[in-house]
Every structure is written in structure tokens, then in C-alpha cells.
Amino acid sequence: MVEKIKNYLKRQLSSGPKVISAVLLVLAISTVAIYSMRKTVIVSIDGKEQKITTLSSNYKSALGNNSIVVGPKDKTVPSLDSKIKNGAKISIKRAVNVQVAVDGKQLTIKSAEDNIEKMLEAEGIGLQDFDKVSPSKNEALKDGLKVSVVRVQTKEVKEIKAIDYATVVKKDDDTEQGSNKILQEGQPGEKETISKVVYEDNKEVGRKVISETIKKQPVQKIVAMGTLGVYTPSRGGRVLYKDAIRMRSTAYTSNYADTGKGPGDAEFGITASGTVAKRNGDSYSSVAVDPRVIPLGTKLYIEGYGYAVAEDTGGAIKGNRIDLFFNSSSEVRSWGVKWVNVYVIK
């Protein structure tokens, strides 16, 4: 503009004094106008201030003419398009680099926001109520800051689970030990479980059962377990017994010397149970017992003697004593007195 004025003056000087006066007036007015357009601006960059002078009408042009570059993520107050007044101040906050780990990604973000929460909002990274942010959302931004966002979700999960059935063991007094029989097969039940499950970045980190409902009751398994012992006589076979007693055995016959009754007596050869005393090698023979130890009518197997029935008693037969019936006195003498195992059978 000044050059235009100079050129104009050169052309007009040759026209005489009047023209020169007019030109000088124009020059003076122009100079005043130029100085009136010139403004001083205070520029604060991250708190550090400097002054610039400018003829520009807005901050964007003024900063550019003074080689002050404003990045796309830098923040200015007022805006770059604002009109400049002399003595005005513009504050520039430089964006810093922040590393953000979110949704399985590693992002490098330039931001001039005040804190992490405002940065995430400005970048369109939304937060739900239970999301975790580290450091705190109120942490101020600084260059190189690392931020982690963990997505937290809570869901109610419904599951059908099996209920184990119980096994009940019952004694089977008709079966030998070690022999088991299934009386009823077990069946598992079902229950519906509703759990509150917490996920962090889609990985389960916690679970709490909030309700359980039985949909099907389990059916218990019932097993019969044999209780009878097994005795194998030397003559062969197997004897199933429910108890075994070690007893002192003697022998007797129906004669007067053993019973105090003769053949003419009405009770000759009759046991305390009212049966006829007998010795039967192939079946059950009569024996005398103490009913307090072995009740009358109990079936027995006697080691070395065979099968017997507790049918008789005797004045000397007390406690763990047993008297075995034989048909002859020679058999009685042959048996004598000995300790035997007496098996109580079914």
C-alpha cells in the first residue's frame, strides 16, 4: 500500500504545489489508518506468554503470519476465527500423545482435553456405568500417558444342572456277604440355576447364584448288601450264617443216666420243646442250649456235628455251652468235651 502511495506521489509532483499538498494529506491519512489497524496480541502457549503485533483481523491469520502453528487437536481460547482487539489474549493448549487400550485395540490419541474423561468423550469412546478406567477418569492428561478402559458387563445366565442321586444301602439277611443286589436304579434330578455373571472385556471374572429351582427330584439308588457269613465244612458244601459263637460242647443221649428218665416214662426222649430228640446226619439234629444265649427253635450248624435245632435245655447247660444229642452212649463218649464253632443260620 505504501508503494502505491509513493508511485502516486511521483506522478503528482510534476503538477505543482497544490497537488503536492494534496498528496501529503493523503499520505498522512494513510499512515494514521495503517497504525490504527495495527494490534498487539498476547499469545499464551501452555502457560508461556509472548507478544505479537498484527494487522490481521482474526487470530488464525495473525498466528500464521507470526509462524505460530496450531495443530488440529490443539485447543484455543478464544477460537481462531474470533476477531482481534488490541491488547487481547489468546491461550493455546497443545495436544499431547496418549496411549489408550480399549476394546482390544491400542490407540495413539492426540488430545488437549483437561482430563481422561473429557478426552474419551471427545474421541467418541463411550463409557458405561460399570466400565473401569485406569488411571482415574479425573486424571489430567500428559504426554505419554497410558490409559486402560476395561468394559464391564453383568448378565443373568440360566443353566439346567444335574442333581446327583443318593445311594442307600440296605442289609440283606438272606444273602451272603460280598453279594450285592440293586433293588432300585438311581436317576439324577434337575435344577434350574440363575447366576449373576460379571464379564470384563468379555471374559468371566465373577459368578454368583441368585436363585435355584428344583425341576426334577432325584431318585435314590437302593442296593441290598448281603450280611450272611459263609462257612465251608470239610465235608463240602456251603453254610450261610448270620452269627458265629465259640462254645464248649458236650454230648448226651436219651438214657436215664443223661436225662433221669427211663423208657417207661411219658417224657422219655422228649425235648424241652416237646419234640422227640433225634440225631439225623442228613438233616437237623436236636441240641440243648441256654435259651438266654440261643433261643429255642434256632437253626444251627455245629462244626464237626452238622445241622441242628436248639430244641432242648439242661440244668448244666448255662452260658456258652451246648449239649449235642446222639443215639448211643458210645457216640457220646467218642465226642467227649470240646470247643466248637456254632453258626447261627437262617
Short mmCIF file of C-alpha atoms in Angstrom, two decimals:
data_model
loop_
_atom_site.label_atom_id
_atom_site.label_comp_id
_atom_site.label_asym_id
_atom_site.label_seq_id
_atom_site.Cartn_x
_atom_site.Cartn_y
_atom_site.Cartn_z
CA MET A 1 0.00 0.00 0.00
CA VAL A 2 2.87 2.35 0.84
CA GLU A 3 4.47 1.65 -2.57
CA LYS A 4 1.23 2.57 -4.29
CA ILE A 5 1.23 5.87 -2.46
CA LYS A 6 4.86 6.60 -3.42
CA ASN A 7 4.15 5.94 -7.11
CA TYR A 8 1.12 8.12 -6.93
CA LEU A 9 3.20 10.96 -5.40
CA LYS A 10 5.85 10.82 -8.15
CA ARG A 11 3.18 11.25 -10.78
CA GLN A 12 1.61 14.12 -8.98
CA LEU A 13 4.75 16.10 -8.01
CA SER A 14 5.14 17.38 -11.54
CA SER A 15 1.70 19.01 -11.30
CA GLY A 16 2.68 21.76 -8.97
CA PRO A 17 2.44 22.86 -5.34
CA LYS A 18 -1.29 22.33 -4.97
CA VAL A 19 -1.04 18.78 -5.97
CA ILE A 20 1.88 18.21 -3.60
CA SER A 21 -0.17 19.48 -0.68
CA ALA A 22 -3.00 17.15 -1.50
CA VAL A 23 -0.69 14.20 -1.78
CA LEU A 24 0.92 14.91 1.59
CA LEU A 25 -2.52 14.99 3.14
CA VAL A 26 -3.43 11.62 1.68
CA LEU A 27 -0.12 10.17 2.89
CA ALA A 28 -0.71 11.40 6.40
CA ILE A 29 -4.22 9.95 6.49
CA SER A 30 -2.97 6.61 5.16
CA THR A 31 -0.22 6.42 7.75
CA VAL A 32 -2.68 7.09 10.55
CA ALA A 33 -5.02 4.40 9.15
CA ILE A 34 -2.24 1.82 8.99
CA TYR A 35 -1.17 2.45 12.57
CA SER A 36 -4.78 2.30 13.74
CA MET A 37 -5.10 -1.20 12.22
CA ARG A 38 -2.01 -2.50 13.95
CA LYS A 39 -2.77 -4.52 17.13
CA THR A 40 -0.72 -6.11 19.90
CA VAL A 41 -1.81 -9.61 20.97
CA ILE A 42 -0.65 -11.71 23.94
CA VAL A 43 -0.22 -15.37 22.97
CA SER A 44 -0.12 -17.93 25.81
CA ILE A 45 1.13 -21.38 24.79
CA ASP A 46 0.80 -23.94 27.59
CA GLY A 47 1.11 -21.09 30.08
CA LYS A 48 4.10 -19.35 28.45
CA GLU A 49 3.26 -15.90 27.12
CA GLN A 50 4.65 -13.82 24.24
CA LYS A 51 3.50 -10.69 22.41
CA ILE A 52 2.95 -10.32 18.68
CA THR A 53 1.82 -7.41 16.53
CA THR A 54 -0.52 -7.91 13.62
CA LEU A 55 -2.68 -6.17 11.06
CA SER A 56 -4.85 -9.29 10.71
CA SER A 57 -8.48 -9.25 11.71
CA ASN A 58 -8.62 -12.79 13.24
CA TYR A 59 -6.33 -14.99 15.31
CA LYS A 60 -5.81 -17.65 12.67
CA SER A 61 -4.24 -15.22 10.25
CA ALA A 62 -2.32 -13.39 12.99
CA LEU A 63 -0.75 -16.57 14.34
CA GLY A 64 0.09 -17.82 10.87
CA ASN A 65 1.81 -14.55 9.94
CA ASN A 66 3.92 -14.93 13.09
CA SER A 67 4.88 -18.57 12.35
CA ILE A 68 2.84 -19.92 15.27
CA VAL A 69 1.35 -23.21 14.12
CA VAL A 70 -1.83 -24.51 15.75
CA GLY A 71 -2.34 -28.27 15.37
CA PRO A 72 -5.73 -29.79 14.55
CA LYS A 73 -6.11 -31.16 18.11
CA ASP A 74 -4.71 -28.04 19.89
CA LYS A 75 -7.30 -26.02 21.80
CA THR A 76 -7.52 -22.21 21.61
CA VAL A 77 -9.48 -19.72 23.65
CA PRO A 78 -10.99 -17.79 22.01
CA SER A 79 -11.46 -19.63 18.70
CA LEU A 80 -9.13 -18.93 15.77
CA ASP A 81 -11.94 -17.30 13.83
CA SER A 82 -12.59 -14.71 16.54
CA LYS A 83 -11.92 -11.04 15.73
CA ILE A 84 -8.83 -9.50 17.29
CA LYS A 85 -8.87 -6.49 19.56
CA ASN A 86 -5.76 -4.63 20.55
CA GLY A 87 -4.32 -5.97 23.78
CA ALA A 88 -6.38 -9.15 23.54
CA LYS A 89 -5.08 -12.55 24.68
CA ILE A 90 -5.34 -15.98 23.09
CA SER A 91 -4.49 -19.15 25.00
CA ILE A 92 -3.23 -22.21 23.16
CA LYS A 93 -3.16 -25.64 24.80
CA ARG A 94 -1.00 -28.10 22.89
CA ALA A 95 -2.35 -31.59 22.34
CA VAL A 96 -0.29 -34.43 23.90
CA ASN A 97 0.10 -38.05 22.86
CA VAL A 98 -1.93 -40.51 24.94
CA GLN A 99 -1.92 -44.32 24.59
CA VAL A 100 -5.40 -45.81 25.06
CA ALA A 101 -6.10 -49.54 25.34
CA VAL A 102 -9.80 -50.13 24.67
CA ASP A 103 -11.99 -52.78 23.01
CA GLY A 104 -8.98 -54.90 22.11
CA LYS A 105 -7.18 -52.04 20.37
CA GLN A 106 -4.14 -49.92 21.16
CA LEU A 107 -4.84 -46.33 20.12
CA THR A 108 -2.49 -43.36 19.98
CA ILE A 109 -4.55 -40.22 20.50
CA LYS A 110 -3.54 -36.57 20.41
CA SER A 111 -5.67 -34.55 22.79
CA ALA A 112 -5.67 -31.21 24.57
CA GLU A 113 -8.60 -32.04 26.86
CA ASP A 114 -8.27 -31.38 30.59
CA ASN A 115 -8.61 -34.99 31.79
CA ILE A 116 -9.12 -38.59 30.70
CA GLU A 117 -12.92 -38.48 30.91
CA LYS A 118 -13.18 -35.45 28.61
CA MET A 119 -10.62 -36.94 26.20
CA LEU A 120 -12.61 -40.19 25.89
CA GLU A 121 -15.82 -38.24 25.35
CA ALA A 122 -14.19 -36.04 22.69
CA GLU A 123 -12.86 -39.11 20.88
CA GLY A 124 -16.26 -40.81 20.89
CA ILE A 125 -15.16 -43.56 23.28
CA GLY A 126 -18.29 -44.03 25.33
CA LEU A 127 -18.30 -45.38 28.89
CA GLN A 128 -20.97 -47.49 30.57
CA ASP A 129 -21.76 -47.22 34.27
CA PHE A 130 -19.53 -50.09 35.40
CA ASP A 131 -16.63 -49.73 32.96
CA LYS A 132 -13.23 -49.44 34.62
CA VAL A 133 -10.84 -46.65 33.64
CA SER A 134 -7.24 -46.60 34.78
CA PRO A 135 -5.88 -44.17 35.83
CA SER A 136 -8.90 -42.36 37.26
CA LYS A 137 -11.18 -40.52 34.84
CA ASN A 138 -10.21 -37.26 36.58
CA GLU A 139 -6.50 -37.76 35.88
CA ALA A 140 -5.01 -34.82 33.94
CA LEU A 141 -3.56 -35.58 30.51
CA LYS A 142 0.20 -35.56 29.99
CA ASP A 143 2.42 -36.63 27.15
CA GLY A 144 2.98 -40.41 27.08
CA LEU A 145 0.11 -41.17 29.49
CA LYS A 146 -1.19 -44.75 29.20
CA VAL A 147 -4.92 -45.26 29.72
CA SER A 148 -6.76 -48.56 30.04
CA VAL A 149 -10.51 -48.96 29.54
CA VAL A 150 -12.00 -52.28 30.68
CA ARG A 151 -15.54 -52.99 29.54
CA VAL A 152 -17.61 -54.42 32.40
CA GLN A 153 -20.86 -56.26 31.70
CA THR A 154 -23.27 -58.07 34.02
CA LYS A 155 -25.61 -60.75 32.72
CA GLU A 156 -28.06 -63.21 34.23
CA VAL A 157 -27.27 -66.70 32.97
CA LYS A 158 -29.78 -69.55 33.23
CA GLU A 159 -28.49 -73.14 33.41
CA ILE A 160 -30.01 -76.58 33.91
CA LYS A 161 -27.79 -78.67 36.17
CA ALA A 162 -27.98 -82.32 37.19
CA ILE A 163 -28.61 -83.28 40.81
CA ASP A 164 -26.73 -86.40 41.87
CA TYR A 165 -28.85 -89.16 43.33
CA ALA A 166 -28.08 -90.74 46.69
CA THR A 167 -27.23 -94.41 47.13
CA VAL A 168 -28.94 -96.18 50.01
CA VAL A 169 -27.51 -99.49 51.23
CA LYS A 170 -29.85 -101.90 53.00
CA LYS A 171 -28.87 -105.07 54.79
CA ASP A 172 -29.99 -108.29 53.15
CA ASP A 173 -30.07 -111.05 55.75
CA ASP A 174 -30.82 -113.65 53.09
CA THR A 175 -27.66 -113.14 51.05
CA GLU A 176 -24.02 -113.84 51.78
CA GLN A 177 -21.53 -111.09 52.49
CA GLY A 178 -19.99 -109.52 49.38
CA SER A 179 -23.08 -110.24 47.31
CA ASN A 180 -24.97 -107.03 46.43
CA LYS A 181 -28.23 -106.67 44.58
CA ILE A 182 -29.69 -103.48 43.08
CA LEU A 183 -33.26 -103.09 44.21
CA GLN A 184 -33.83 -99.72 42.52
CA GLU A 185 -31.78 -97.87 39.92
CA GLY A 186 -30.95 -94.25 40.70
CA GLN A 187 -31.96 -91.35 38.49
CA PRO A 188 -30.41 -87.87 38.57
CA GLY A 189 -32.63 -84.87 39.19
CA GLU A 190 -32.56 -81.46 37.56
CA LYS A 191 -32.38 -77.92 38.91
CA GLU A 192 -32.53 -74.57 37.17
CA THR A 193 -29.85 -72.16 38.34
CA ILE A 194 -29.86 -68.43 37.60
CA SER A 195 -26.48 -66.78 38.17
CA LYS A 196 -25.30 -63.20 38.01
CA VAL A 197 -22.15 -63.30 35.86
CA VAL A 198 -19.65 -60.43 35.59
CA TYR A 199 -17.52 -60.11 32.45
CA GLU A 200 -14.51 -57.88 31.90
CA ASP A 201 -13.63 -57.43 28.24
CA ASN A 202 -15.86 -60.47 27.50
CA LYS A 203 -14.02 -62.70 30.00
CA GLU A 204 -15.88 -64.06 33.01
CA VAL A 205 -14.41 -62.78 36.28
CA GLY A 206 -17.17 -63.48 38.77
CA ARG A 207 -20.34 -65.53 39.25
CA LYS A 208 -22.96 -65.56 41.99
CA VAL A 209 -26.01 -67.82 42.19
CA ILE A 210 -29.14 -65.73 42.79
CA SER A 211 -31.80 -68.46 42.52
CA GLU A 212 -32.19 -72.23 42.26
CA THR A 213 -35.36 -74.11 41.34
CA ILE A 214 -35.74 -77.90 41.51
CA LYS A 215 -37.27 -79.08 38.24
CA LYS A 216 -36.98 -82.82 38.87
CA GLN A 217 -36.31 -84.63 42.12
CA PRO A 218 -33.57 -87.29 42.02
CA VAL A 219 -34.49 -90.93 42.59
CA GLN A 220 -32.23 -92.71 45.06
CA LYS A 221 -30.44 -95.92 44.21
CA ILE A 222 -31.18 -98.76 46.59
CA VAL A 223 -28.68 -101.57 47.00
CA ALA A 224 -29.18 -104.71 49.10
CA MET A 225 -25.94 -105.83 50.72
CA GLY A 226 -25.62 -109.41 51.95
CA THR A 227 -24.85 -109.88 55.64
CA LEU A 228 -24.52 -113.65 55.94
CA GLY A 229 -21.14 -115.20 56.55
CA VAL A 230 -20.06 -118.30 54.61
CA TYR A 231 -18.64 -121.41 56.27
CA THR A 232 -17.31 -124.26 54.18
CA PRO A 233 -17.37 -127.60 56.04
CA SER A 234 -14.64 -130.15 55.42
CA ARG A 235 -17.26 -132.49 54.01
CA GLY A 236 -18.08 -129.90 51.35
CA GLY A 237 -20.95 -127.53 50.70
CA ARG A 238 -21.53 -124.02 51.97
CA VAL A 239 -23.21 -122.86 55.15
CA LEU A 240 -24.64 -119.34 55.27
CA TYR A 241 -24.79 -117.95 58.81
CA LYS A 242 -25.76 -114.71 60.48
CA ASP A 243 -23.71 -115.19 63.65
CA ALA A 244 -20.91 -117.41 64.97
CA ILE A 245 -20.36 -118.39 68.63
CA ARG A 246 -17.43 -120.24 70.16
CA MET A 247 -18.97 -122.74 72.60
CA ARG A 248 -17.96 -125.61 74.93
CA SER A 249 -19.75 -128.70 73.67
CA THR A 250 -20.75 -131.92 75.41
CA ALA A 251 -22.92 -134.81 74.28
CA TYR A 252 -25.92 -136.68 75.66
CA THR A 253 -28.40 -139.41 74.77
CA SER A 254 -31.95 -140.26 75.91
CA ASN A 255 -30.89 -142.84 78.54
CA TYR A 256 -31.63 -142.48 82.22
CA ALA A 257 -28.06 -141.53 83.10
CA ASP A 258 -28.23 -138.42 80.90
CA THR A 259 -31.87 -137.39 81.30
CA GLY A 260 -33.15 -139.03 84.54
CA LYS A 261 -35.99 -140.62 82.60
CA GLY A 262 -36.40 -144.24 81.57
CA PRO A 263 -38.17 -145.86 78.62
CA GLY A 264 -41.38 -146.19 80.61
CA ASP A 265 -41.51 -142.51 81.44
CA ALA A 266 -44.04 -140.47 79.39
CA GLU A 267 -41.40 -137.79 78.78
CA PHE A 268 -38.67 -140.22 77.86
CA GLY A 269 -36.77 -138.88 74.83
CA ILE A 270 -38.88 -135.69 74.71
CA THR A 271 -37.09 -132.35 74.49
CA ALA A 272 -37.98 -129.13 76.33
CA SER A 273 -39.67 -128.01 73.12
CA GLY A 274 -41.93 -131.10 73.18
CA THR A 275 -40.26 -132.74 70.19
CA VAL A 276 -38.66 -136.17 70.11
CA ALA A 277 -34.89 -135.88 70.44
CA LYS A 278 -33.18 -137.07 67.29
CA ARG A 279 -29.83 -137.45 65.60
CA ASN A 280 -30.08 -137.07 61.84
CA GLY A 281 -26.81 -136.87 59.94
CA ASP A 282 -28.55 -135.80 56.74
CA SER A 283 -30.85 -133.21 58.31
CA TYR A 284 -31.32 -131.41 61.63
CA SER A 285 -30.40 -132.99 64.96
CA SER A 286 -31.53 -131.95 68.44
CA VAL A 287 -29.24 -129.98 70.77
CA ALA A 288 -29.66 -128.46 74.21
CA VAL A 289 -28.79 -124.78 74.79
CA ASP A 290 -29.15 -121.94 77.24
CA PRO A 291 -32.19 -120.07 75.78
CA ARG A 292 -30.73 -116.78 77.05
CA VAL A 293 -27.83 -117.28 74.62
CA ILE A 294 -29.54 -119.17 71.79
CA PRO A 295 -33.35 -119.04 71.65
CA LEU A 296 -35.19 -122.35 71.28
CA GLY A 297 -36.07 -123.11 67.70
CA THR A 298 -32.87 -121.55 66.33
CA LYS A 299 -31.28 -123.45 63.50
CA LEU A 300 -27.57 -124.07 63.84
CA TYR A 301 -24.62 -125.60 62.11
CA ILE A 302 -22.08 -127.08 64.54
CA GLU A 303 -18.50 -127.68 63.50
CA GLY A 304 -17.88 -131.45 63.29
CA TYR A 305 -21.52 -132.29 64.12
CA GLY A 306 -23.65 -130.84 61.33
CA TYR A 307 -27.03 -129.15 61.19
CA ALA A 308 -29.04 -128.88 64.41
CA VAL A 309 -32.04 -127.23 66.06
CA ALA A 310 -32.00 -125.73 69.55
CA GLU A 311 -34.87 -127.80 71.00
CA ASP A 312 -33.71 -128.84 74.46
CA THR A 313 -32.32 -127.41 77.67
CA GLY A 314 -30.40 -128.83 80.59
CA GLY A 315 -29.63 -127.94 84.15
CA ALA A 316 -25.88 -127.79 83.47
CA ILE A 317 -26.23 -126.03 80.13
CA LYS A 318 -25.59 -122.39 81.06
CA GLY A 319 -23.97 -119.60 79.06
CA ASN A 320 -21.80 -120.57 76.10
CA ARG A 321 -22.37 -124.30 76.49
CA ILE A 322 -24.15 -126.66 74.10
CA ASP A 323 -25.15 -130.33 74.55
CA LEU A 324 -25.37 -132.44 71.37
CA PHE A 325 -27.80 -135.34 71.08
CA PHE A 326 -26.54 -138.74 69.90
CA ASN A 327 -28.36 -142.05 69.53
CA SER A 328 -25.87 -144.11 71.58
CA SER A 329 -23.68 -143.81 74.64
CA SER A 330 -20.64 -144.87 72.58
CA GLU A 331 -21.11 -141.82 70.36
CA VAL A 332 -21.43 -139.64 73.44
CA ARG A 333 -18.18 -140.99 74.86
CA SER A 334 -16.49 -140.61 71.47
CA TRP A 335 -17.48 -136.94 71.27
CA GLY A 336 -16.41 -136.11 74.78
CA VAL A 337 -15.94 -132.45 75.60
CA LYS A 338 -14.56 -129.97 73.03
CA TRP A 339 -14.74 -126.34 71.93
CA VAL A 340 -16.53 -125.85 68.65
CA ASN A 341 -17.72 -123.03 66.43
CA VAL A 342 -21.52 -122.84 66.40
CA TYR A 343 -23.02 -121.00 63.39
CA VAL A 344 -26.47 -119.48 63.68
CA ILE A 345 -28.13 -120.00 60.29
CA LYS A 346 -31.23 -118.68 58.62
#
